[in-house]
CSV table of C-alpha atoms in Angstrom, one decimal:
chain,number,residue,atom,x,y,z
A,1,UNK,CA,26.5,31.8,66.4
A,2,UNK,CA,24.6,31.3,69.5
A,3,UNK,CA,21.5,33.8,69.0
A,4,UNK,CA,20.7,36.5,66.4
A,5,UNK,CA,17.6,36.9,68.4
A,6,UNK,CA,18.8,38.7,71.3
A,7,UNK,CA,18.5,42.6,71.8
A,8,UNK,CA,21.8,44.6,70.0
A,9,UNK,CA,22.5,46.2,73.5
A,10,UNK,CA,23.0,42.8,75.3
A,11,UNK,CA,25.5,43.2,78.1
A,12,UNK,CA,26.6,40.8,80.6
A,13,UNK,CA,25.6,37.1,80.8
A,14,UNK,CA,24.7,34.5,83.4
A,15,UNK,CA,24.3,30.7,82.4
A,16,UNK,CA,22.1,28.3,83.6
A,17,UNK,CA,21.9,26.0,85.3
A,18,UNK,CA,25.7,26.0,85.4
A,19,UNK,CA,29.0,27.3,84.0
A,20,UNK,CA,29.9,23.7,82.5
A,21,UNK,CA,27.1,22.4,81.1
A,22,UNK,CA,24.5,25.5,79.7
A,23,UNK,CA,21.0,24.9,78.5
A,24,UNK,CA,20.1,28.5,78.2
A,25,UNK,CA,21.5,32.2,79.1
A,26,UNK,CA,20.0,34.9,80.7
A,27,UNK,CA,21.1,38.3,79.2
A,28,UNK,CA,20.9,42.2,80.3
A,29,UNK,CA,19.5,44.6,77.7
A,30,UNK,CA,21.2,47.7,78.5
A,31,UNK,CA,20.2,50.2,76.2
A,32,UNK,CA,16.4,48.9,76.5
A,33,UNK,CA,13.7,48.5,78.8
A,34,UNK,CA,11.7,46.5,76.4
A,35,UNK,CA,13.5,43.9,76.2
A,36,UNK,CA,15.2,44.7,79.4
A,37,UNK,CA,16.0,40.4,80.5
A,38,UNK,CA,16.4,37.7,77.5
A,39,UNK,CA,16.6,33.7,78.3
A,40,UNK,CA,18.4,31.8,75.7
A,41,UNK,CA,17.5,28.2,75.1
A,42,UNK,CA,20.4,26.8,73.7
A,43,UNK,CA,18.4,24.1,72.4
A,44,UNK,CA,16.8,26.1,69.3
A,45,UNK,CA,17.8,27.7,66.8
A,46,UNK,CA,20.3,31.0,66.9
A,47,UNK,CA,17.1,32.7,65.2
A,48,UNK,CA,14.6,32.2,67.5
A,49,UNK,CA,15.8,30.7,70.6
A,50,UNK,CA,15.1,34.2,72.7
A,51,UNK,CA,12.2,35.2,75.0
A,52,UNK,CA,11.5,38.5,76.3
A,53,UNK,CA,10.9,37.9,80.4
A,54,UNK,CA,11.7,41.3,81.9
A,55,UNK,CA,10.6,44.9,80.8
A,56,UNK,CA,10.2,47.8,82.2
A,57,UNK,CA,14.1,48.1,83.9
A,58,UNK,CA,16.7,50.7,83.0
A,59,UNK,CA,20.2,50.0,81.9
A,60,UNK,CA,19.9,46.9,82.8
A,61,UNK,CA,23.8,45.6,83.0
A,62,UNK,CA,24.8,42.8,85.7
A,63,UNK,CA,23.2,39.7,86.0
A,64,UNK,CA,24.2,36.5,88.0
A,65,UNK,CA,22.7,33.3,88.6
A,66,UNK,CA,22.6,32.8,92.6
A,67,UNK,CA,23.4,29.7,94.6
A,68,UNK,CA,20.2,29.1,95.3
A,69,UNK,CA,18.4,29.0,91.7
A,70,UNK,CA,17.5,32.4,91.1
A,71,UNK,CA,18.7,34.8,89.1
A,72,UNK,CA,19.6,38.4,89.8
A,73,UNK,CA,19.7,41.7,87.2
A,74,UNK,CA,20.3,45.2,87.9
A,75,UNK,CA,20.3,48.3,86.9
A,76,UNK,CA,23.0,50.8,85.6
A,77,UNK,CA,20.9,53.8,86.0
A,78,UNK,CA,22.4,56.6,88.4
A,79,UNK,CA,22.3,56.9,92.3
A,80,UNK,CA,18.5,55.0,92.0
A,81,UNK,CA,19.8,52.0,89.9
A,82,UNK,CA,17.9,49.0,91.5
A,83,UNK,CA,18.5,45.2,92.2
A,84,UNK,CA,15.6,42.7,90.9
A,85,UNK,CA,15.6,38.8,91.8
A,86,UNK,CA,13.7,36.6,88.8
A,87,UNK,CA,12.5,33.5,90.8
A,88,UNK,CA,12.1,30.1,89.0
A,89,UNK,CA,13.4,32.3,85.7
A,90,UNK,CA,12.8,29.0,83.4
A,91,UNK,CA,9.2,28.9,84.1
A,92,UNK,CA,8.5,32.5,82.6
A,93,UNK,CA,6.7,32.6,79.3
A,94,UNK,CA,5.0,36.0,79.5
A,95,UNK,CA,7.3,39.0,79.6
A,96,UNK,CA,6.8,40.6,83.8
A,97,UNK,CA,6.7,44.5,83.2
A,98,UNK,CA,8.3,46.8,86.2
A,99,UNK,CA,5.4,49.1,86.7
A,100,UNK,CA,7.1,51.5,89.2
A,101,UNK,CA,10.7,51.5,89.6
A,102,UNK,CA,11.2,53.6,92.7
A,103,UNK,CA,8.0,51.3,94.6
A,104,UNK,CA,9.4,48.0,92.7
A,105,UNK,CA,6.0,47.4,92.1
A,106,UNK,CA,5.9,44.2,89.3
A,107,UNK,CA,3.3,42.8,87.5
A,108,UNK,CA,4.3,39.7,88.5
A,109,UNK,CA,5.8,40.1,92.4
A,110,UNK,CA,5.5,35.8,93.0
A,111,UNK,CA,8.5,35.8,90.3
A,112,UNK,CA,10.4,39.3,90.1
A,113,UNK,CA,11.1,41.4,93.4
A,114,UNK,CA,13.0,44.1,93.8
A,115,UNK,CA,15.8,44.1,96.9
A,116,UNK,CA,15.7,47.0,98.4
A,117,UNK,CA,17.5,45.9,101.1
A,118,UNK,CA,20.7,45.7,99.3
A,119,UNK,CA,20.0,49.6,98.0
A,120,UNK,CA,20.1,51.5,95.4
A,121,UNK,CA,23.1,52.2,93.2
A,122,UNK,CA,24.1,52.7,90.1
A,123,UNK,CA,24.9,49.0,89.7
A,124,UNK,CA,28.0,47.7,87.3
A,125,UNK,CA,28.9,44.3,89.1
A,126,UNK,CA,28.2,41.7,92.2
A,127,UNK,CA,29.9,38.8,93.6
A,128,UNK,CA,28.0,36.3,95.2
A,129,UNK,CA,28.7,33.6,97.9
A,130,UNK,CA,27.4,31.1,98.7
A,131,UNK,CA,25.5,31.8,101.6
A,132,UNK,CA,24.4,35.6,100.2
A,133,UNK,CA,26.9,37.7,101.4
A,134,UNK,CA,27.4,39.7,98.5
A,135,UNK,CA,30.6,42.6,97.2
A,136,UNK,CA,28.7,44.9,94.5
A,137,UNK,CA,30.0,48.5,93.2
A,138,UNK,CA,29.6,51.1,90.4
A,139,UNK,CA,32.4,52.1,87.8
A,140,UNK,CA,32.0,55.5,88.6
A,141,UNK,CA,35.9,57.4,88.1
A,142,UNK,CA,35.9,60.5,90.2
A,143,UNK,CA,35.0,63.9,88.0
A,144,UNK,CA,34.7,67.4,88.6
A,145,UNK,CA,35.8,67.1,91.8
A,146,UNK,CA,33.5,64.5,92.8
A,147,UNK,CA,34.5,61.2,94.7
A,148,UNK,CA,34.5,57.7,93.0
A,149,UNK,CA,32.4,54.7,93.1
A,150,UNK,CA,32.5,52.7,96.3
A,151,UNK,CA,32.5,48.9,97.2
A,152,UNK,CA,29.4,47.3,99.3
A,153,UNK,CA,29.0,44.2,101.1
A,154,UNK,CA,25.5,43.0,102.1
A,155,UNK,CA,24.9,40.3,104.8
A,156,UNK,CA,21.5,38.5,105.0
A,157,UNK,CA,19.8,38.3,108.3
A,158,UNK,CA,19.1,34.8,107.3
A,159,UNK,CA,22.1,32.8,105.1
A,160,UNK,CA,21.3,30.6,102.9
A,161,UNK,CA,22.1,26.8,103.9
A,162,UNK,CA,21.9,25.0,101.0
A,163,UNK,CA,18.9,23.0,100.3
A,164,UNK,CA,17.0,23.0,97.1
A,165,UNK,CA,15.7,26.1,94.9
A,166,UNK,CA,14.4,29.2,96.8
A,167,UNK,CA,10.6,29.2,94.8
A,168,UNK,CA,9.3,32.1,97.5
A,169,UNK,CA,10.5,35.5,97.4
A,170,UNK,CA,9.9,36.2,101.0
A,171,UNK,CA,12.6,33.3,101.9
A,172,UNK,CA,15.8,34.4,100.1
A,173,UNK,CA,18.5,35.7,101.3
A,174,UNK,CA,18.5,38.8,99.8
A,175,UNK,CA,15.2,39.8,101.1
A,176,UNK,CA,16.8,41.1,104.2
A,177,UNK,CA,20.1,42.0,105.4
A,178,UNK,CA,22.6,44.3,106.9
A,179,UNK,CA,24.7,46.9,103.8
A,180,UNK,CA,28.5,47.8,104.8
A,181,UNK,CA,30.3,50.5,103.0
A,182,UNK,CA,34.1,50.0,102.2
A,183,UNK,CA,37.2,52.0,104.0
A,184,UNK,CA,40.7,51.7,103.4
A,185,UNK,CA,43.9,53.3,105.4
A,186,UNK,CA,47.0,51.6,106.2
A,187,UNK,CA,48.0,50.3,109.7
A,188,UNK,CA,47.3,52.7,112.5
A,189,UNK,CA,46.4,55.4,109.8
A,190,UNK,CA,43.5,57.5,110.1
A,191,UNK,CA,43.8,58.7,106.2
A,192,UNK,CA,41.0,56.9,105.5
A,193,UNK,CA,39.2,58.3,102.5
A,194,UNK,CA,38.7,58.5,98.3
A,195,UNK,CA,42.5,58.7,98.2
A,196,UNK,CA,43.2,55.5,100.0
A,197,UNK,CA,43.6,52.3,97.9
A,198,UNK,CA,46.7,50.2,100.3
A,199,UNK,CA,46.0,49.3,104.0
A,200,UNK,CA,43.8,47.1,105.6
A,201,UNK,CA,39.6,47.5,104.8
A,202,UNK,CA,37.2,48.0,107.8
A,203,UNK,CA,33.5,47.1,106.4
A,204,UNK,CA,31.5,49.9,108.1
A,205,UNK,CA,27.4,49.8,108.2
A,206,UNK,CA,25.7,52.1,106.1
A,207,UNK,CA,24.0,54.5,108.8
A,208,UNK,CA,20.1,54.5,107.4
A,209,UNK,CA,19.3,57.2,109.7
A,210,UNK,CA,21.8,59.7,108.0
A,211,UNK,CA,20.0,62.6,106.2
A,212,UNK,CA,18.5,61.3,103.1
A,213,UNK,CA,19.7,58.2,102.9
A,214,UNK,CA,16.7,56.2,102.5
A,215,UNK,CA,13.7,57.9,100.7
A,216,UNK,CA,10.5,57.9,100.4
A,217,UNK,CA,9.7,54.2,99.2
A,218,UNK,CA,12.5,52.5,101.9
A,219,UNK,CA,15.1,52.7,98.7
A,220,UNK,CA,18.5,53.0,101.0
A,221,UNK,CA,20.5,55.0,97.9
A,222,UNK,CA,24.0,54.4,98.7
A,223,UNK,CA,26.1,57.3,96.6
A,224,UNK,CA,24.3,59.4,99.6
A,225,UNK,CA,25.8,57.5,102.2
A,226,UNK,CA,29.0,56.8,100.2
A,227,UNK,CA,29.2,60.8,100.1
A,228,UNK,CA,28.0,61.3,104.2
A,229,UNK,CA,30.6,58.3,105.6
A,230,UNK,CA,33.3,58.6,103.1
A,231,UNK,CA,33.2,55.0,101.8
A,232,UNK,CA,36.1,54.3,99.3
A,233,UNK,CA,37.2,52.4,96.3
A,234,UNK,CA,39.5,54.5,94.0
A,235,UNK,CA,41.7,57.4,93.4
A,236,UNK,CA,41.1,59.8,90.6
A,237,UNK,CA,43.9,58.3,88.6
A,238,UNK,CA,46.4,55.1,87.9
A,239,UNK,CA,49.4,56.1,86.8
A,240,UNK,CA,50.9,53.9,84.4
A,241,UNK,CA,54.3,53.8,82.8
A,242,UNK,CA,54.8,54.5,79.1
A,243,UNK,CA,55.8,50.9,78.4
A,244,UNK,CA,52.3,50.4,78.9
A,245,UNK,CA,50.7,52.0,76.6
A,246,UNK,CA,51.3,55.4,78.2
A,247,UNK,CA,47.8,55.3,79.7
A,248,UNK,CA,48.6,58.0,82.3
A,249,UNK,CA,46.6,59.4,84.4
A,250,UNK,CA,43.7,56.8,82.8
A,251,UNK,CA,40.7,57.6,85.5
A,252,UNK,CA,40.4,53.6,87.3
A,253,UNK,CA,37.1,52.2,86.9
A,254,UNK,CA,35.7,48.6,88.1
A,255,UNK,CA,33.9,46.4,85.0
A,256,UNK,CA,33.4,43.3,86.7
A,257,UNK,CA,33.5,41.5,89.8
A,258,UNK,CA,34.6,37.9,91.0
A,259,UNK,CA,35.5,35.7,94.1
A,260,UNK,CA,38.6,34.2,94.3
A,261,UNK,CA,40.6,31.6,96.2
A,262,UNK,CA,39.5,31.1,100.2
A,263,UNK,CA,42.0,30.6,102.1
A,264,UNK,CA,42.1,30.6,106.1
A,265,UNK,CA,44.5,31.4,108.1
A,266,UNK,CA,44.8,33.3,112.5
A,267,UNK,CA,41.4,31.7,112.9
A,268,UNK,CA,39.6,33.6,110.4
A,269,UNK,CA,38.5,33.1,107.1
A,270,UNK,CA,39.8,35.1,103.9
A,271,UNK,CA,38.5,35.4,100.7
A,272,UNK,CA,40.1,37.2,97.4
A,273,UNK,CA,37.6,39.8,95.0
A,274,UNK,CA,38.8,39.5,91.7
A,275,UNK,CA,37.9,42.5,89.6
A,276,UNK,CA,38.6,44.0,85.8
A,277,UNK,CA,39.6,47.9,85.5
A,278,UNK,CA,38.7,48.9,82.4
A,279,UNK,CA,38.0,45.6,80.0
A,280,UNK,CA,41.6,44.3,79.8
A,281,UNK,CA,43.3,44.7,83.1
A,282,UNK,CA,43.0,42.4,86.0
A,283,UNK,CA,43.6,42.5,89.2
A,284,UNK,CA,43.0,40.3,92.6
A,285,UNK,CA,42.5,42.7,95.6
A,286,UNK,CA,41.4,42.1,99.0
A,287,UNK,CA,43.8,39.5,99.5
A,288,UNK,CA,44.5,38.3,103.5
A,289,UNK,CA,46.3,35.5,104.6
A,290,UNK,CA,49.8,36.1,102.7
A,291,UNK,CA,50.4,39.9,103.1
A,292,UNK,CA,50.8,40.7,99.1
A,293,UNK,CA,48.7,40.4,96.2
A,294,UNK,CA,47.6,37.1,95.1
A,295,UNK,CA,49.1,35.9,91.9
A,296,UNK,CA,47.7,37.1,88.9
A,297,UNK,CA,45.7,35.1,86.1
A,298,UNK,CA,47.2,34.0,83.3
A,299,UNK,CA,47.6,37.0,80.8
A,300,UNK,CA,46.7,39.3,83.1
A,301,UNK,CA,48.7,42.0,84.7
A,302,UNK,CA,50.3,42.1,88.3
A,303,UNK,CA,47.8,42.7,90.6
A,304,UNK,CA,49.0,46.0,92.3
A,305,UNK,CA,45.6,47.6,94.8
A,306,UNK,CA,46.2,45.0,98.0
A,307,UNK,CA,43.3,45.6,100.5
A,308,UNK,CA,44.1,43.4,103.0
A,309,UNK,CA,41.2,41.8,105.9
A,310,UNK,CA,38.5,43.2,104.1
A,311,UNK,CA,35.5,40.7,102.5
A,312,UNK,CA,35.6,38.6,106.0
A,313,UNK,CA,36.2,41.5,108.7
A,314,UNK,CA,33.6,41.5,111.1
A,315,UNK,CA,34.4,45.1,111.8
């Protein structure tokens, strides 16, 4: 066992301070806002080896550890879901409380921050590079007529460039930046839209000046943009064959998020998002270079949702 004293609604993970070699986790409380973050030191005993560092979040599901020691969490909470960066996480003793979600107001703003200048969503996943360009998205299925989730890249004004730990919130990449909003049509097509999953992607800048769009506290919610410039991600249904299961008509959803092989190729560099519909199937989309899917992993299904041009596309 690795800790009986975490929350019973932990989510996702993030280790620290690396994949390989662990000395403690960070975990998202989901279904509480006190505890909403956890640190795990691996070092102590499964019984008491968790500390309470965040409260005061909501649905608190993804959390990463960034490339330049810091960690992000986020919240799974509607179209006002916010992003929070914990800086210098392993220093925390005393939980920070989010005092006001919609002003990110914190009771300790030297150590969490919320980025409002990746938006507001209702957050399930990110992928991060190294230089904080980041992919992020919701698992939203389309309903009752309703369009789907969307994908998002951010861009920061200022990349990081390696170095050692950001330790100021007002230098980290994420503190400001440019959001683009996914679109998908095939070659020369102009059926752009929910419906379109197979063509090349065109990343296309969230307009901040369209009606609503950013409110009151400088949140920029991005379901109302989604819904204004017709952003895409999925179709209202996968339809699989009954060898499969018979999972027909299953309503496609994204549960996590991951970067995949670079590759270059024309000048230009190319990058693969790997991402998990559902919690069994995966796929690798946004795949350039080669025009078909990249291979699959191990165990996995074929990939079969190519977006081609789309994580690097200046356009």
């Amino acid at each position: 066992m690795v800790s009986s004293a975490v929350e019973n609604a932990a989510d996702q993970i993030a280790m620290w301070p690396d994949d390989e070699h662990p000395t403690h986790l960070f975990v998202c409380d989901e279904e509480t806002s006190n505890p909403a973050v956890q640190r795990v030191d691996l070092s102590k005993p499964a019984s008491c080896n968790a500390t309470t560092i965040v409260t005061g979040l909501v649905s608190c599901d993804p959390v990463r550890r960034t490339p330049w020691g810091t960690i992000i969490v986020a919240e799974e909470a509607g179209a006002t879901g916010g992003l929070y960066e914990i800086v210098d996480p392993l220093s925390i003793n005393t939980p920070i409380t989010v005092t006001n979600r919609t002003a990110g107001t914190t009771s300790d703003p030297l150590h969490l921050v919320k980025r409002r200048a990746v938006g507001s969503l209702l957050f399930e996943s990110f992928a991060i590079e190294h230089d904080g360009t980041m992919i992020y998205g919701n698992e939203l299925a389309p309903g009752l007529g309703n369009a789907g989730g969307a994908l998002y890249k951010f861009v920061p004004a200022v990349p990081f460039t390696g170095g050692g730990p950001v330790t100021i919130p007002a230098v980290s990449p994420l503190a400001s930046g440019t959001i683009f909003g996914l679109r998908v049509a095939a070659s020369g097509s102009s059926n752009w839209g929910q419906g379109a999953e197979i063509g090349k992607g065109r990343w296309t800048v969230v307009d901040l000046g369209g009606a609503n769009v950013v409110d009151a506290s400088g949140n920029v919610i991005l379901r109302t943009a989604q819904s204004l410039q017709k952003f895409t991600f999925r179709r209202s249904s996968i339809r699989e064959p009954a060898a499969s299961g018979c999972r027909c008509g299953q309503p496609s959803r994204v549960a996590a998020l991951d970067l995949g092989v670079q590759s270059e190729g024309q000048g230009r560099r190319y990058r693969s998002l790997i991402f998990t519909r559902g919690f069994t199937d995966i796929y690798e989309a946004l795949s350039a270079a080669r025009r078909t899917p990249l291979p699959g992993r191990a165990g996995s299904r074929a990939p079969r949702l190519h977006w081609h041009d789309a994580i690097h596309d200046p356009a």
